[in-house]
Coordinates of C-alpha atoms and ligand atoms in Angstrom, one line a residue:
M1 CA 3.0 -6.0 19.5
L2 CA 5.4 -4.9 16.7
T3 CA 8.1 -3.6 19.0
G4 CA 11.7 -4.5 17.1
K5 CA 10.2 -4.6 13.9
T6 CA 11.0 -2.3 11.0
A7 CA 8.0 -1.5 8.4
V8 CA 8.8 -0.3 5.1
I9 CA 5.5 1.7 4.0
T10 CA 5.2 3.0 0.2
G11 CA 3.2 6.0 0.1
G12 CA 3.5 6.4 3.9
S13 CA 3.5 10.1 3.5
R14 CA -0.1 10.8 3.1
G15 CA -3.6 9.0 3.2
I16 CA -3.9 5.5 4.1
G17 CA 0.0 4.8 3.9
K18 CA 0.3 7.4 6.6
A19 CA -2.7 5.9 8.8
I20 CA -0.7 2.7 8.7
A21 CA 2.6 4.0 9.7
L22 CA 0.9 5.8 12.6
R23 CA -0.8 2.7 13.8
M24 CA 2.2 0.5 13.1
A25 CA 4.4 2.9 15.0
K26 CA 1.7 2.9 17.8
S27 CA 2.2 -0.6 18.2
G28 CA 6.1 -0.2 18.5
A29 CA 7.3 -0.7 15.0
D30 CA 10.4 1.7 13.2
I31 CA 9.0 2.9 10.2
A32 CA 10.9 3.5 6.8
L33 CA 8.6 5.7 4.6
V34 CA 8.8 5.5 0.6
Y35 CA 7.2 8.9 -0.9
A36 CA 7.1 10.2 -4.3
G37 CA 7.9 13.8 -4.4
N38 CA 5.9 15.6 -1.6
E39 CA 8.6 16.2 0.7
E40 CA 6.4 18.4 3.0
A41 CA 4.1 15.9 3.8
A42 CA 6.8 13.3 4.3
R43 CA 8.7 15.6 6.6
Q44 CA 5.5 16.3 8.6
T45 CA 4.5 12.5 8.9
A46 CA 8.1 11.5 9.9
G47 CA 7.9 14.1 12.6
E48 CA 4.4 12.7 13.8
L49 CA 5.9 9.1 14.0
A50 CA 9.0 10.4 15.6
A51 CA 6.7 11.6 18.6
L52 CA 5.7 8.3 19.0
R53 CA 9.4 7.5 19.9
V54 CA 10.2 4.9 17.0
K55 CA 12.8 5.1 14.6
V56 CA 11.7 6.9 11.5
K57 CA 13.3 7.8 8.1
F58 CA 11.9 9.0 4.9
Y59 CA 13.1 8.1 1.6
R60 CA 12.2 9.7 -2.0
C61 CA 11.6 7.0 -4.4
D62 CA 9.8 6.3 -7.4
V63 CA 8.2 2.7 -7.0
S64 CA 8.2 2.4 -10.6
D65 CA 11.9 2.5 -11.0
F66 CA 13.6 -1.0 -10.8
E67 CA 17.2 0.3 -9.9
A68 CA 15.8 3.3 -7.4
V69 CA 13.8 0.9 -5.6
K70 CA 16.9 -1.5 -5.3
G71 CA 19.0 1.6 -3.9
T72 CA 16.4 2.3 -1.4
I73 CA 15.9 -1.2 0.0
D74 CA 19.8 -1.5 0.5
Q75 CA 19.7 2.1 1.8
I76 CA 16.9 1.1 4.4
I77 CA 18.8 -2.1 5.0
T78 CA 21.8 0.0 6.1
D79 CA 19.9 2.7 8.1
F80 CA 17.8 -0.1 10.3
G81 CA 19.7 -3.3 10.0
G82 CA 16.9 -5.2 8.4
I83 CA 13.2 -5.4 7.1
D84 CA 10.3 -7.3 8.8
I85 CA 7.2 -5.9 7.4
L86 CA 6.5 -4.4 3.6
V87 CA 3.4 -2.5 2.8
N88 CA 2.9 -2.0 -0.9
N89 CA 0.4 1.0 -0.7
A90 CA 2.0 3.7 -3.1
G91 CA -0.7 4.2 -6.0
I92 CA -2.3 6.7 -8.2
V93 CA -5.2 7.1 -10.3
R94 CA -5.6 8.4 -14.1
D95 CA -9.5 7.7 -14.4
R96 CA -11.1 8.0 -18.0
L97 CA -13.6 5.5 -20.1
V98 CA -11.5 3.0 -22.3
L99 CA -12.9 5.3 -25.2
S100 CA -10.5 8.1 -24.3
M101 CA -7.8 6.1 -22.1
T102 CA -4.5 6.7 -23.8
P103 CA -1.7 3.8 -23.7
E104 CA 0.2 6.3 -21.5
D105 CA -2.8 6.2 -18.9
F106 CA -2.8 2.6 -18.5
E107 CA 0.8 2.2 -18.6
K108 CA 1.2 4.9 -15.9
V109 CA -1.1 3.0 -13.5
M110 CA 0.2 -0.3 -14.3
D111 CA 3.6 0.9 -13.5
I112 CA 3.3 2.5 -10.1
N113 CA 0.3 0.4 -8.6
L114 CA 1.4 -3.1 -9.8
K115 CA 4.9 -3.1 -11.1
G116 CA 5.9 -0.9 -8.1
A117 CA 4.6 -3.5 -5.9
F118 CA 6.5 -6.2 -7.6
Y119 CA 9.9 -4.4 -7.6
M120 CA 9.5 -3.8 -3.6
I121 CA 8.8 -7.5 -3.0
K122 CA 11.6 -8.7 -5.7
H123 CA 13.9 -6.7 -3.3
C124 CA 12.7 -7.5 -0.2
Y125 CA 12.0 -11.3 -1.1
P126 CA 15.8 -12.4 -0.4
I127 CA 16.0 -10.8 2.9
F128 CA 12.7 -12.4 4.0
M129 CA 13.6 -15.8 2.5
K130 CA 17.0 -15.6 4.4
K131 CA 15.4 -14.6 7.8
R132 CA 12.7 -17.3 7.4
A133 CA 10.0 -14.5 8.4
G134 CA 8.5 -11.5 7.1
R135 CA 5.1 -9.7 6.4
I136 CA 3.8 -8.5 2.8
I137 CA 1.0 -6.7 2.8
N138 CA -0.6 -5.2 -0.5
I139 CA -3.1 -2.5 -0.7
S140 CA -5.4 -3.8 -3.7
S141 CA -9.0 -2.1 -4.1
V142 CA -12.4 -3.3 -4.4
S143 CA -11.9 -2.0 -7.9
G144 CA -9.7 -4.7 -8.6
L145 CA -12.6 -6.9 -7.5
M146 CA -15.8 -6.0 -9.2
G147 CA -14.3 -3.4 -11.9
N148 CA -15.4 0.3 -11.9
P149 CA -16.5 2.5 -15.0
G150 CA -13.6 4.9 -15.9
Q151 CA -10.9 2.9 -13.9
A152 CA -10.0 0.3 -16.5
N153 CA -6.2 1.0 -15.8
Y154 CA -6.6 0.8 -12.0
S155 CA -9.0 -2.1 -11.8
A156 CA -6.7 -4.2 -13.9
A157 CA -3.5 -3.3 -11.7
K158 CA -5.5 -3.9 -8.5
A159 CA -6.6 -7.2 -9.9
G160 CA -3.0 -7.9 -10.7
M161 CA -2.1 -7.4 -7.2
V162 CA -4.3 -9.9 -6.2
G163 CA -2.7 -12.7 -8.5
L164 CA 0.6 -11.3 -7.3
T165 CA 0.0 -11.4 -3.3
K166 CA -1.6 -15.4 -4.0
T167 CA 1.5 -16.4 -5.7
V168 CA 3.9 -14.7 -3.4
A169 CA 2.0 -16.4 -0.6
K170 CA 2.5 -19.8 -2.3
E171 CA 6.1 -19.1 -3.0
L172 CA 7.2 -17.6 0.5
A173 CA 4.9 -19.9 2.6
G174 CA 7.7 -22.5 3.2
R175 CA 9.8 -19.6 4.6
G176 CA 7.3 -18.6 7.5
V177 CA 6.5 -15.4 5.2
T178 CA 2.7 -14.1 4.9
C179 CA 1.4 -12.3 1.7
N180 CA -2.1 -10.8 2.0
A181 CA -3.8 -8.2 0.4
I182 CA -6.5 -5.5 1.5
A183 CA -9.1 -4.1 -0.5
P184 CA -10.3 -1.0 0.4
G185 CA -13.4 0.6 -0.9
F186 CA -14.3 4.5 -0.8
I187 CA -11.8 5.9 1.7
Q188 CA -11.6 9.4 2.6
T189 CA -8.0 10.7 1.4
D190 CA -6.7 13.0 -1.1
M191 CA -7.1 10.5 -4.0
T192 CA -11.1 10.8 -3.0
E193 CA -11.2 14.3 -2.4
A194 CA -10.8 15.1 -6.2
M195 CA -14.5 13.4 -6.5
P196 CA -17.4 15.6 -7.5
E197 CA -19.7 16.0 -4.8
K198 CA -22.6 14.2 -6.9
A199 CA -20.2 11.0 -7.6
R200 CA -19.5 11.0 -3.8
Q201 CA -22.8 11.2 -2.8
E202 CA -23.7 8.4 -5.2
A203 CA -20.6 6.3 -3.9
V204 CA -21.9 6.9 -0.4
A205 CA -25.6 6.0 -1.3
A206 CA -24.1 2.3 -2.8
I207 CA -22.4 1.7 0.7
P208 CA -24.3 -0.5 3.0
L209 CA -23.0 1.3 5.8
K210 CA -23.7 4.4 4.5
R211 CA -20.2 6.3 4.9
M212 CA -17.1 6.6 3.2
G213 CA -14.2 4.7 5.2
T214 CA -11.4 6.5 6.9
A215 CA -7.9 5.3 6.4
E216 CA -7.6 4.4 9.9
D217 CA -10.4 1.6 9.2
V218 CA -7.6 0.0 7.0
A219 CA -4.5 0.9 8.8
G220 CA -6.1 -1.4 11.7
L221 CA -6.2 -4.3 9.6
A222 CA -2.6 -3.6 8.0
A223 CA -1.4 -3.8 11.5
F224 CA -3.2 -6.9 12.8
L225 CA -2.1 -8.5 9.2
A226 CA 1.7 -7.6 10.4
S227 CA 1.4 -9.1 13.9
A228 CA 2.3 -12.3 15.1
E229 CA -1.5 -13.1 15.8
A230 CA -2.1 -13.0 12.1
G231 CA 0.5 -15.6 11.5
Y232 CA -1.7 -18.3 10.0
I233 CA -3.4 -16.1 7.6
T234 CA -1.6 -16.2 4.0
G235 CA -3.0 -15.5 0.4
E236 CA -6.1 -13.6 1.8
V237 CA -7.6 -10.8 0.1
I238 CA -9.8 -9.0 3.0
K239 CA -12.2 -6.0 2.0
V240 CA -12.4 -3.1 3.9
D241 CA -15.4 -1.4 2.1
G242 CA -18.5 -0.9 4.4
G243 CA -20.0 -3.8 2.4
L244 CA -19.8 -2.0 -1.0
Y245 CA -18.9 -5.4 -2.6
I246 CA -21.1 -8.0 -0.7
Ligands
NDP301 P1 -3.2 9.2 -1.8 O1 -3.1 9.8 -3.1 O2 -3.4 9.9 -0.5 O3 -1.5 9.1 -1.2 C1 -0.8 8.3 -2.2 C2 0.7 8.2 -1.7 O4 1.4 7.2 -2.7 C3 1.5 9.1 -1.3 O5 2.1 9.0 -0.2 C4 2.5 9.6 -2.5 O6 3.6 10.1 -2.5 C5 2.7 7.9 -2.9 N1 3.0 7.9 -4.4 C6 2.3 7.9 -5.5 N2 3.1 7.7 -6.5 C7 4.4 6.8 -6.1 C8 5.5 6.6 -6.6 N3 5.4 6.4 -8.0 N4 6.4 6.3 -5.8 C9 6.3 6.1 -4.5 N5 5.1 6.6 -3.8 C10 4.2 7.1 -4.6 O7 -3.7 7.9 -1.9 P2 -4.7 7.1 -0.8 O8 -4.1 7.1 0.5 O9 -6.1 7.3 -1.3 O10 -4.0 5.6 -1.3 C11 -3.3 4.5 -1.0 C12 -3.3 3.3 -1.5 O11 -4.9 2.7 -1.2 C13 -3.4 3.5 -3.0 O12 -2.7 2.1 -3.6 C14 -5.1 3.4 -3.8 O13 -4.8 3.0 -4.8 C15 -5.4 2.5 -2.6 N6 -7.0 2.6 -2.5 C16 -7.1 3.8 -2.1 C17 -8.7 3.9 -2.0 C18 -9.6 5.4 -1.6 O14 -10.7 5.3 -1.6 N7 -8.6 6.4 -1.3 C19 -9.7 2.8 -2.3 C20 -9.1 1.7 -2.5 C21 -7.7 1.6 -2.7 P3 3.5 11.6 -2.5 O15 3.2 12.0 -1.2 O16 5.0 12.2 -2.5 O17 3.0 12.1 -3.6

């Protein structure tokens, strides 16, 4: 389904990004992984991808660094000869109530989760325009749609991603490029591993499907949105949350 395509996946070394990379590779896509600093995880994931007999490379790049993103995209073009799919998945949390949230807590999350996605899109934009094709998939969150106490920074960044998605969808539609967002609910990864057990139980109780999601629950949708079959879907925000935000 994705044979001959190159997918750039930020935060592709672990969690949801890793599951998306594996899912797209199983569909035949070559994978460029972008990670922040955990080289061991990146190397391990790259090995699992290479076993699927697709081309794989991994790039250490802080997505909140505009020039570093430019350099990385240039390098990926050199290594792969083009980019067809961009998945903006890299993200962090710095949870605190607004009362104790510092400007640095707010800025750090905005820089990585929102500006990082903008920087990646900005550098891929001319490539997709010229090619008159491309798929952009932004990993937002239900926190950006419904708010979540302790996540003013994260919810603002993820809500910002929704506006970014819809705008880019409108700007690039004439060029045959689609841009959609996925809004996961509670997904089992390192990010949610840090939650206290009581908070986890309360979260699961609030989910109609009565379980946390898996990274694979998100990955299947990402692969579909990247496929030819999803060519008439753009500007959408699709929740994968077990009904949390119905
Ligand atoms: P993880 O914490 O498991 O993984 C985060 C990934 O992002 C890692 O690959 C990490 O790289 C990378 N990363 C972090 N900061 C940067 C940076 N500055 N530049 C480049 N890469 C970076 O997260 P999840 O898999 O749980 O989450 C993935 C995305 O899904 C995030 O955007 C998150 O907000 C979103 N999401 C997650 C939910 C959940 O319940 N888990 C729910 C809703 C949305 P490295 O390994 O090098 O550290």
